[in-house]
């Protein structure tokens, strides 16, 4: 039976077999060192000429980067080894050769491959330790999100991917020919969550979202994963409280579960440990004041661009809310501030250290006539929204929700520059393969 590298510590002094891939080879006279990885970790295996047959010793010469092997040997405690153990090799079985593996291990002293070179080989790049770490953190974020919502009575209520309407504006829709009628890939499951909240009180969907974004920034994918909770009888302050509590908990759980991975990624953990309540809540107009005082030339009435968000978040040591945006820049479904109709009751949560928006949410318009007018004002067709209007016709209640992007959250928590490394196979304007 094979033992994983993670389990090796339970077998100190015993003989085990490990299946893995070669990541580094080193030779020092009669000693051969083989570093292998198996997805759960990596371990150094040592082979001494005196202890194996000539035949096995010679196999070392046919090992290359990413050759798959089964190594048999004794688990020896070694305080110098990173995991505390190394394997004293008895036997090597080569499972699959690897000729001219194109990706070299990441070496802080050497220039890395160009991003496009790596992205073209994403199916192999994901084997590298930094990518494994990022994607393990992603997994823990997803689990933390589900734990948070599931333990608080939210029902997972999946939204369709094929839709007949636009949720987040008509300019970023992917069109699909759906049996000779026009359909779109979902930009957001929110409208369906609103129906779910009226049935279950608290719901969420967790699925892919599609945006035909022409943006080439480090924050934009055309296909990304979003979690969208929605709650009945929740007002605007209530949803900001929920987003705050949710974010604090997710970060705390990932810090517990993935400390090693984050450290290996070089993440400054103190920055994450700082993610505590309360998050500053800044009105749009205040945010403009801050930007202007920093010499930014910001035109009132616009939405913030990525550079504005970067500068704004660099002023704070934790995530911040920006709320009450001019209604013109926000989606048709947002409720307006009853105290000042210029503002939409929408809030963005901006992650610190320049990461920018990771959550968008707010209170929804719950009045039938007002919502109907908004749909008209936004020049959207009424027909596909008839069911959505029904929610305001049959027992409407105030309700609010939000959407958090998994990739942007992963980029922030891992402290990496670009969202393309936070999803197994990224999709951007220029990339559909692998
Ligand atoms: O702010 P957005 O567009 O909000 C909505 O879609 C709402 N319907 C959510 C809701 O209230 N239920 O998107 C929410 C989040 C963003 O904050 C960001 O994290 C992520 O989704 N996101 C993207 N991530 C990667 N690439 C893109 N092109 C993204 N667009 C949005
Ligand atoms: Mg947004």
Coordinates of C-alpha atoms and ligand atoms in Angstrom, one line a residue:
X1 CA 0.0 0.0 0.0
X2 CA 1.2 3.5 -0.8
X3 CA 1.7 6.1 1.9
X4 CA 1.3 9.8 1.2
X5 CA 4.1 12.2 2.1
X6 CA 1.7 13.9 4.5
X7 CA 1.3 10.6 6.4
X8 CA 5.0 9.7 6.5
X9 CA 5.4 11.0 10.0
X10 CA 3.2 8.2 11.3
X11 CA 5.7 5.6 10.0
X12 CA 8.9 6.7 11.6
X13 CA 11.4 3.9 11.5
X14 CA 9.2 1.7 9.3
X15 CA 9.4 0.7 5.6
X16 CA 7.0 2.4 3.3
X17 CA 6.2 2.9 -0.4
X18 CA 5.5 6.4 -1.8
X19 CA 4.1 7.2 -5.2
X20 CA 5.2 10.6 -6.6
X21 CA 7.0 12.7 -9.1
X22 CA 10.7 13.7 -9.2
X23 CA 11.2 17.4 -8.6
X24 CA 14.9 17.6 -7.9
X25 CA 18.0 15.4 -8.3
X26 CA 21.4 15.8 -6.6
X27 CA 24.3 13.5 -6.6
X28 CA 27.2 13.5 -4.2
X29 CA 29.6 10.6 -4.9
X30 CA 28.1 7.4 -3.5
X31 CA 25.0 9.2 -2.3
X32 CA 22.0 10.2 -4.5
X33 CA 19.3 12.6 -3.4
X34 CA 15.9 12.5 -5.0
X35 CA 13.3 15.1 -4.0
X36 CA 9.8 13.8 -4.8
X37 CA 6.4 15.4 -4.5
X38 CA 3.0 13.7 -4.4
X39 CA 0.5 16.5 -4.1
X40 CA 0.4 16.2 -0.3
X41 CA 3.9 17.4 0.2
X42 CA 7.5 16.8 -0.8
X43 CA 10.3 14.7 0.8
X44 CA 13.9 14.0 0.3
X45 CA 14.8 10.4 -0.5
X46 CA 18.4 9.3 -0.1
X47 CA 20.1 6.4 -1.8
X48 CA 23.4 5.1 -0.8
X49 CA 25.5 2.8 -3.1
X50 CA 26.3 0.5 -0.3
X51 CA 22.6 -0.3 0.5
X52 CA 21.0 -0.9 -2.8
X53 CA 21.8 -3.2 -5.8
X54 CA 23.8 -1.8 -8.7
X55 CA 20.7 -2.1 -10.8
X56 CA 18.7 0.2 -8.5
X57 CA 21.6 2.6 -8.1
X58 CA 21.9 3.0 -11.8
X59 CA 18.2 3.9 -12.1
X60 CA 19.1 7.3 -10.8
X61 CA 20.6 8.1 -14.1
X62 CA 17.3 7.7 -15.9
X63 CA 15.4 9.9 -13.6
X64 CA 14.4 13.4 -14.8
X65 CA 12.2 16.2 -13.7
X66 CA 8.6 14.9 -13.3
X67 CA 9.4 11.2 -13.8
X68 CA 6.8 9.3 -11.8
X69 CA 8.2 6.8 -9.4
X70 CA 7.3 4.5 -6.6
X71 CA 10.0 4.7 -3.9
X72 CA 10.4 2.0 -1.3
X73 CA 12.4 2.8 1.8
X74 CA 12.7 3.4 5.5
X75 CA 11.3 6.5 7.1
X76 CA 14.2 8.2 9.0
X77 CA 13.7 11.1 11.4
X78 CA 16.0 13.9 10.3
X79 CA 15.8 17.2 12.1
X80 CA 17.4 19.0 9.0
X81 CA 14.7 17.8 6.6
X82 CA 11.8 20.2 6.1
X83 CA 9.1 17.8 7.2
X84 CA 11.3 16.2 9.8
X85 CA 11.8 13.0 7.9
X86 CA 13.7 11.6 4.9
X87 CA 13.4 8.2 3.1
X88 CA 16.4 5.8 3.0
X89 CA 15.8 4.2 -0.4
X90 CA 15.7 0.4 -0.9
X91 CA 14.1 0.3 -4.3
X92 CA 12.9 2.5 -7.0
X93 CA 10.3 1.7 -9.6
X94 CA 9.9 4.0 -12.5
X95 CA 6.2 4.3 -13.4
X96 CA 6.3 6.9 -16.2
X97 CA 9.2 8.6 -17.9
X98 CA 9.2 12.4 -18.4
X99 CA 11.3 13.7 -21.3
X100 CA 12.2 17.4 -21.5
X101 CA 9.7 18.6 -18.9
X102 CA 9.2 22.2 -20.0
X103 CA 8.8 24.0 -16.6
X104 CA 11.7 24.5 -14.3
X105 CA 11.1 24.6 -10.5
X106 CA 10.6 28.1 -9.2
X107 CA 13.9 29.4 -8.0
X108 CA 14.0 32.8 -6.2
X109 CA 17.5 33.4 -7.6
X110 CA 16.5 32.9 -11.2
X111 CA 14.2 34.7 -13.6
X112 CA 11.0 32.7 -13.9
X113 CA 9.3 31.7 -17.2
X114 CA 7.2 34.4 -18.9
X115 CA 3.5 34.3 -17.8
X116 CA 2.2 33.3 -21.2
X117 CA 4.7 30.4 -21.4
X118 CA 3.3 29.2 -18.0
X119 CA -0.3 29.8 -18.9
X120 CA 0.1 27.8 -22.2
X121 CA 1.2 24.9 -20.0
X122 CA -1.2 25.5 -17.2
X123 CA -2.0 21.7 -17.1
X124 CA 1.6 21.2 -16.0
X125 CA 2.2 24.5 -14.2
X126 CA -0.4 23.5 -11.5
X127 CA 2.0 20.8 -10.3
X128 CA 4.5 23.4 -9.1
X129 CA 4.6 24.0 -5.4
X130 CA 3.5 27.6 -5.4
X131 CA 0.5 26.8 -7.6
X132 CA -0.4 23.8 -5.4
X133 CA -0.3 26.1 -2.4
X134 CA -2.5 28.8 -4.0
X135 CA -5.1 26.2 -5.1
X136 CA -5.1 24.6 -1.7
X137 CA -5.8 28.0 -0.1
X138 CA -8.6 28.4 -2.7
X139 CA -10.1 25.1 -1.6
X140 CA -10.0 26.2 2.1
X141 CA -11.6 29.5 1.2
X142 CA -14.5 27.6 -0.5
X143 CA -14.9 25.3 2.4
X144 CA -14.8 28.2 4.9
X145 CA -17.5 30.0 2.9
X146 CA -19.7 26.9 2.9
X147 CA -19.1 26.3 6.6
X148 CA -20.0 29.8 7.5
X149 CA -23.2 29.8 5.5
X150 CA -24.3 26.3 6.3
X151 CA -23.8 26.7 10.0
X152 CA -26.0 29.8 10.0
X153 CA -29.1 28.3 8.4
X154 CA -28.4 29.3 4.8
X155 CA -29.8 26.9 2.2
X156 CA -27.7 26.2 -0.9
X157 CA -30.1 27.2 -3.7
X158 CA -28.3 26.9 -7.1
X159 CA -29.1 29.4 -9.8
X160 CA -29.3 28.5 -13.5
X161 CA -26.4 29.2 -15.8
X162 CA -28.5 29.6 -19.0
X163 CA -30.6 32.8 -18.5
X164 CA -32.9 34.9 -20.5
X165 CA -32.0 38.2 -18.7
X166 CA -29.1 40.5 -17.8
X167 CA -28.4 40.9 -14.1
X168 CA -25.3 43.1 -14.3
X169 CA -25.8 45.3 -17.4
X170 CA -26.1 44.3 -21.0
X171 CA -22.5 45.2 -22.0
X172 CA -20.8 42.1 -20.6
X173 CA -23.2 39.3 -21.7
X174 CA -22.1 36.1 -23.4
X175 CA -24.7 35.2 -25.9
X176 CA -25.7 31.5 -26.4
X177 CA -27.9 30.1 -29.1
X178 CA -30.4 28.2 -27.1
X179 CA -32.5 26.1 -29.5
X180 CA -32.7 29.1 -31.8
X181 CA -33.6 31.6 -29.2
X182 CA -31.2 34.0 -27.6
X183 CA -29.9 33.1 -24.2
X184 CA -27.0 34.3 -22.1
X185 CA -24.5 32.8 -19.7
X186 CA -25.3 34.0 -16.2
X187 CA -23.5 37.0 -15.0
X188 CA -24.8 36.5 -11.5
X189 CA -27.3 34.3 -9.7
X190 CA -28.6 37.1 -7.6
X191 CA -32.1 37.6 -9.1
X192 CA -32.8 33.9 -8.5
X193 CA -31.5 34.2 -4.9
X194 CA -34.1 36.9 -4.3
X195 CA -36.8 34.4 -5.3
X196 CA -35.1 31.8 -3.0
X197 CA -34.9 34.2 0.0
X198 CA -38.7 34.6 -0.2
X199 CA -39.1 30.8 0.0
X200 CA -36.3 29.9 2.5
X201 CA -35.4 33.2 4.2
X202 CA -31.6 32.7 3.8
X203 CA -30.1 31.2 0.7
X204 CA -26.9 31.2 -1.3
X205 CA -25.7 30.0 -4.7
X206 CA -22.2 29.0 -5.5
X207 CA -21.5 28.8 -9.1
X208 CA -19.6 30.1 -12.1
X209 CA -20.4 33.6 -13.4
X210 CA -19.6 34.8 -16.9
X211 CA -18.7 38.3 -18.0
X212 CA -17.6 39.3 -21.5
X213 CA -15.3 41.8 -19.9
X214 CA -13.0 43.5 -22.2
X215 CA -10.9 44.4 -19.2
X216 CA -7.3 43.1 -19.2
X217 CA -6.6 43.9 -15.6
X218 CA -5.1 41.6 -13.0
X219 CA -8.6 41.4 -11.4
X220 CA -10.7 40.3 -14.4
X221 CA -11.6 36.8 -15.7
X222 CA -14.4 36.1 -18.2
X223 CA -15.4 33.0 -16.1
X224 CA -15.1 33.2 -12.3
X225 CA -16.7 31.7 -9.3
X226 CA -19.1 33.6 -7.1
X227 CA -21.0 33.0 -3.9
X228 CA -24.1 35.0 -3.5
X229 CA -26.0 35.0 -0.2
X230 CA -29.4 36.6 0.0
X231 CA -31.5 37.3 3.1
X232 CA -35.2 38.3 3.6
X233 CA -36.0 41.1 6.0
X234 CA -32.4 42.3 6.0
X235 CA -31.6 46.0 5.5
X236 CA -28.6 47.8 4.2
X237 CA -26.7 48.1 7.5
X238 CA -27.6 44.4 8.2
X239 CA -26.0 43.2 5.0
X240 CA -22.8 45.2 5.7
X241 CA -22.7 43.6 9.1
X242 CA -23.1 40.2 7.5
X243 CA -20.3 40.8 4.9
X244 CA -18.0 42.0 7.7
X245 CA -18.6 39.0 10.0
X246 CA -18.4 36.6 7.0
X247 CA -15.1 38.1 5.8
X248 CA -13.5 38.0 9.3
X249 CA -14.5 34.4 9.8
X250 CA -13.3 33.2 6.3
X251 CA -9.9 34.8 6.8
X252 CA -9.6 33.4 10.3
X253 CA -10.4 29.9 9.2
X254 CA -8.0 29.9 6.3
X255 CA -5.3 31.2 8.6
X256 CA -5.8 28.2 10.8
X257 CA -6.0 25.7 8.0
X258 CA -3.4 27.0 5.6
X259 CA -0.7 28.7 7.6
X260 CA 2.1 26.6 6.0
X261 CA 0.9 27.2 2.5
X262 CA 0.6 30.9 3.1
X263 CA 4.0 31.1 4.6
X264 CA 5.5 29.2 1.7
X265 CA 3.9 31.7 -0.6
X266 CA 5.7 34.4 1.3
X267 CA 2.5 35.9 2.6
X268 CA 2.8 38.4 5.5
X269 CA 0.4 36.8 7.9
X270 CA 0.3 39.8 10.2
X271 CA -1.7 41.6 7.4
X272 CA -4.3 38.8 7.5
X273 CA -4.3 38.6 11.3
X274 CA -5.4 42.3 11.2
X275 CA -8.6 41.5 9.5
X276 CA -10.8 42.3 12.5
X277 CA -14.1 44.1 13.0
X278 CA -15.1 46.8 12.6
X279 CA -14.3 47.6 8.9
X280 CA -14.4 51.3 8.1
X281 CA -17.5 52.3 6.2
X282 CA -16.9 55.2 3.9
X283 CA -19.5 56.9 1.8
X284 CA -18.8 57.4 -1.8
X285 CA -18.4 61.2 -1.4
X286 CA -16.0 60.7 1.4
X287 CA -14.0 58.3 -0.7
X288 CA -13.7 60.9 -3.4
X289 CA -12.4 63.4 -0.8
X290 CA -9.7 60.9 0.2
X291 CA -8.7 60.3 -3.4
X292 CA -8.5 64.0 -4.1
X293 CA -6.5 64.7 -1.0
X294 CA -4.0 62.2 -2.3
X295 CA -3.7 64.0 -5.6
X296 CA -6.1 61.7 -7.6
X297 CA -8.1 63.5 -10.3
X298 CA -11.5 61.9 -9.7
X299 CA -14.6 62.9 -11.5
X300 CA -17.7 62.8 -9.3
X301 CA -20.4 60.5 -10.6
X302 CA -18.1 57.8 -11.9
X303 CA -17.5 54.4 -10.5
X304 CA -14.1 53.7 -9.1
X305 CA -11.6 52.2 -11.4
X306 CA -9.0 49.7 -10.3
X307 CA -6.3 52.3 -9.7
X308 CA -8.6 54.3 -7.5
X309 CA -9.4 51.3 -5.4
X310 CA -5.8 50.4 -5.1
X311 CA -4.9 53.9 -3.8
X312 CA -7.9 54.0 -1.5
X313 CA -7.2 50.6 0.1
X314 CA -3.6 51.4 0.6
X315 CA -4.7 54.0 3.2
X316 CA -6.2 51.3 5.5
X317 CA -4.9 48.3 7.4
X318 CA -8.1 46.2 6.9
X319 CA -10.9 45.8 4.4
X320 CA -13.1 48.9 3.9
X321 CA -16.7 49.4 2.7
X322 CA -17.4 52.1 0.2
X323 CA -21.2 52.6 0.2
X324 CA -24.0 54.8 -1.3
X325 CA -22.8 55.1 -4.9
X326 CA -24.5 57.4 -7.4
X327 CA -27.4 55.3 -8.6
X328 CA -26.4 55.9 -12.3
X329 CA -23.3 53.7 -12.0
X330 CA -25.0 50.8 -10.2
X331 CA -27.4 48.0 -11.3
X332 CA -31.1 48.5 -11.9
X333 CA -32.1 46.4 -8.9
X334 CA -30.5 48.5 -6.2
X335 CA -32.8 50.3 -3.8
X336 CA -32.2 54.0 -3.4
X337 CA -31.4 55.7 -0.2
X338 CA -34.8 57.0 1.1
X339 CA -33.0 59.9 2.7
X340 CA -31.3 61.0 -0.5
X341 CA -32.5 59.5 -3.8
X342 CA -29.2 60.3 -5.5
X343 CA -27.5 57.3 -3.8
X344 CA -28.0 53.6 -4.4
X345 CA -27.9 51.4 -1.3
X346 CA -25.0 49.4 -2.6
X347 CA -21.7 48.6 -0.9
X348 CA -18.4 47.3 -2.2
X349 CA -15.9 45.7 0.1
X350 CA -12.4 46.6 -0.9
X351 CA -9.6 44.4 0.3
X352 CA -6.4 46.1 1.7
X353 CA -2.9 46.3 0.2
X354 CA -4.3 47.5 -3.1
X355 CA -6.4 44.4 -3.9
X356 CA -9.6 46.3 -4.3
X357 CA -13.2 45.1 -4.7
X358 CA -13.8 41.5 -3.6
X359 CA -17.5 41.8 -2.6
X360 CA -20.4 43.7 -4.1
X361 CA -23.8 43.8 -2.4
X362 CA -26.6 45.9 -1.1
X363 CA -30.3 46.3 -0.5
X364 CA -32.7 45.5 -3.3
X365 CA -35.6 47.5 -4.6
X366 CA -38.7 45.9 -3.2
X367 CA -41.5 48.1 -4.6
X368 CA -43.2 46.8 -7.8
X369 CA -43.8 50.2 -9.5
X370 CA -40.4 51.6 -8.6
X371 CA -38.7 48.4 -9.9
X372 CA -40.7 48.4 -13.1
X373 CA -39.6 52.0 -13.7
X374 CA -36.0 51.1 -13.1
X375 CA -36.1 48.3 -15.6
X376 CA -37.5 50.7 -18.1
X377 CA -34.9 53.4 -17.3
X378 CA -32.2 50.9 -17.8
X379 CA -33.8 50.1 -21.2
X380 CA -34.1 46.4 -20.3
X381 CA -36.9 44.3 -21.8
X382 CA -39.8 43.8 -19.3
X383 CA -40.8 40.3 -20.4
X384 CA -37.8 38.3 -19.1
X385 CA -38.1 40.2 -15.8
X386 CA -41.8 39.5 -15.3
X387 CA -41.1 36.7 -12.8
X388 CA -38.7 38.9 -10.9
X389 CA -41.3 41.6 -10.7
X390 CA -43.7 39.0 -9.3
X391 CA -41.6 38.8 -6.2
X392 CA -42.7 42.4 -5.5
X393 CA -46.3 41.6 -6.2
X394 CA -46.7 38.6 -3.9
X395 CA -45.6 39.5 -0.3
X396 CA -42.7 41.7 -1.0
X397 CA -40.3 42.3 1.9
X398 CA -37.1 44.3 2.3
X399 CA -34.1 42.1 1.4
X400 CA -30.4 42.3 0.8
X401 CA -27.5 40.2 -0.3
X402 CA -24.1 40.2 -1.7
X403 CA -21.7 38.4 -4.0
X404 CA -18.1 37.5 -3.3
X405 CA -15.6 36.6 -6.0
X406 CA -13.6 33.5 -5.1
X407 CA -10.6 34.3 -7.3
X408 CA -10.2 37.9 -6.1
X409 CA -10.5 36.7 -2.5
X410 CA -7.9 34.0 -3.1
X411 CA -5.5 36.5 -4.7
X412 CA -5.8 38.8 -1.7
X413 CA -5.4 36.1 0.9
X414 CA -2.5 34.5 -0.9
X415 CA -1.0 37.9 -1.6
X416 CA -0.4 37.2 -5.3
X417 CA -0.6 39.7 -8.0
X418 CA -3.0 38.3 -10.6
X419 CA -6.3 36.3 -10.4
X420 CA -5.2 34.0 -13.2
X421 CA -3.2 31.9 -10.7
X422 CA -6.2 31.5 -8.4
X423 CA -8.3 29.3 -10.6
X424 CA -7.3 25.9 -12.1
X425 CA -7.8 26.9 -15.7
X426 CA -8.3 30.7 -16.2
X427 CA -10.4 32.2 -18.9
X428 CA -9.6 35.7 -20.1
X429 CA -10.3 37.6 -23.3
X430 CA -7.2 36.0 -24.9
X431 CA -7.3 32.6 -23.3
X432 CA -9.5 29.6 -23.9
X433 CA -6.9 26.9 -23.6
X434 CA -5.8 24.7 -22.0
Ligands
LIG1 O1 -19.9 43.5 -8.0 P1 -20.5 42.3 -8.8 O2 -20.7 42.5 -10.3 O3 -21.9 42.0 -8.1 C1 -22.8 41.1 -8.5 O4 -22.7 40.4 -9.5 C2 -24.1 41.1 -7.6 N1 -25.2 40.5 -8.4 C3 -23.7 40.3 -6.4 C4 -24.9 40.2 -5.5 O5 -25.2 41.2 -4.8 N2 -25.4 39.0 -5.3 O6 -19.7 41.0 -8.6 C5 -19.4 40.5 -7.3 C6 -18.0 40.1 -7.1 C7 -17.0 41.2 -7.2 O7 -16.9 42.0 -6.1 C8 -15.7 40.4 -7.6 O8 -15.2 39.8 -6.4 C9 -16.3 39.3 -8.4 O9 -17.7 39.2 -8.1 N3 -16.1 39.6 -9.9 C10 -15.2 39.2 -10.7 N4 -14.1 38.4 -10.4 C11 -13.3 38.1 -11.4 N5 -13.4 38.5 -12.7 C12 -14.5 39.3 -13.0 N6 -14.6 39.8 -14.2 C13 -15.4 39.7 -12.0 N7 -16.5 40.5 -11.9 C14 -16.9 40.4 -10.6
LIG2 MG1 -19.1 45.3 -8.2

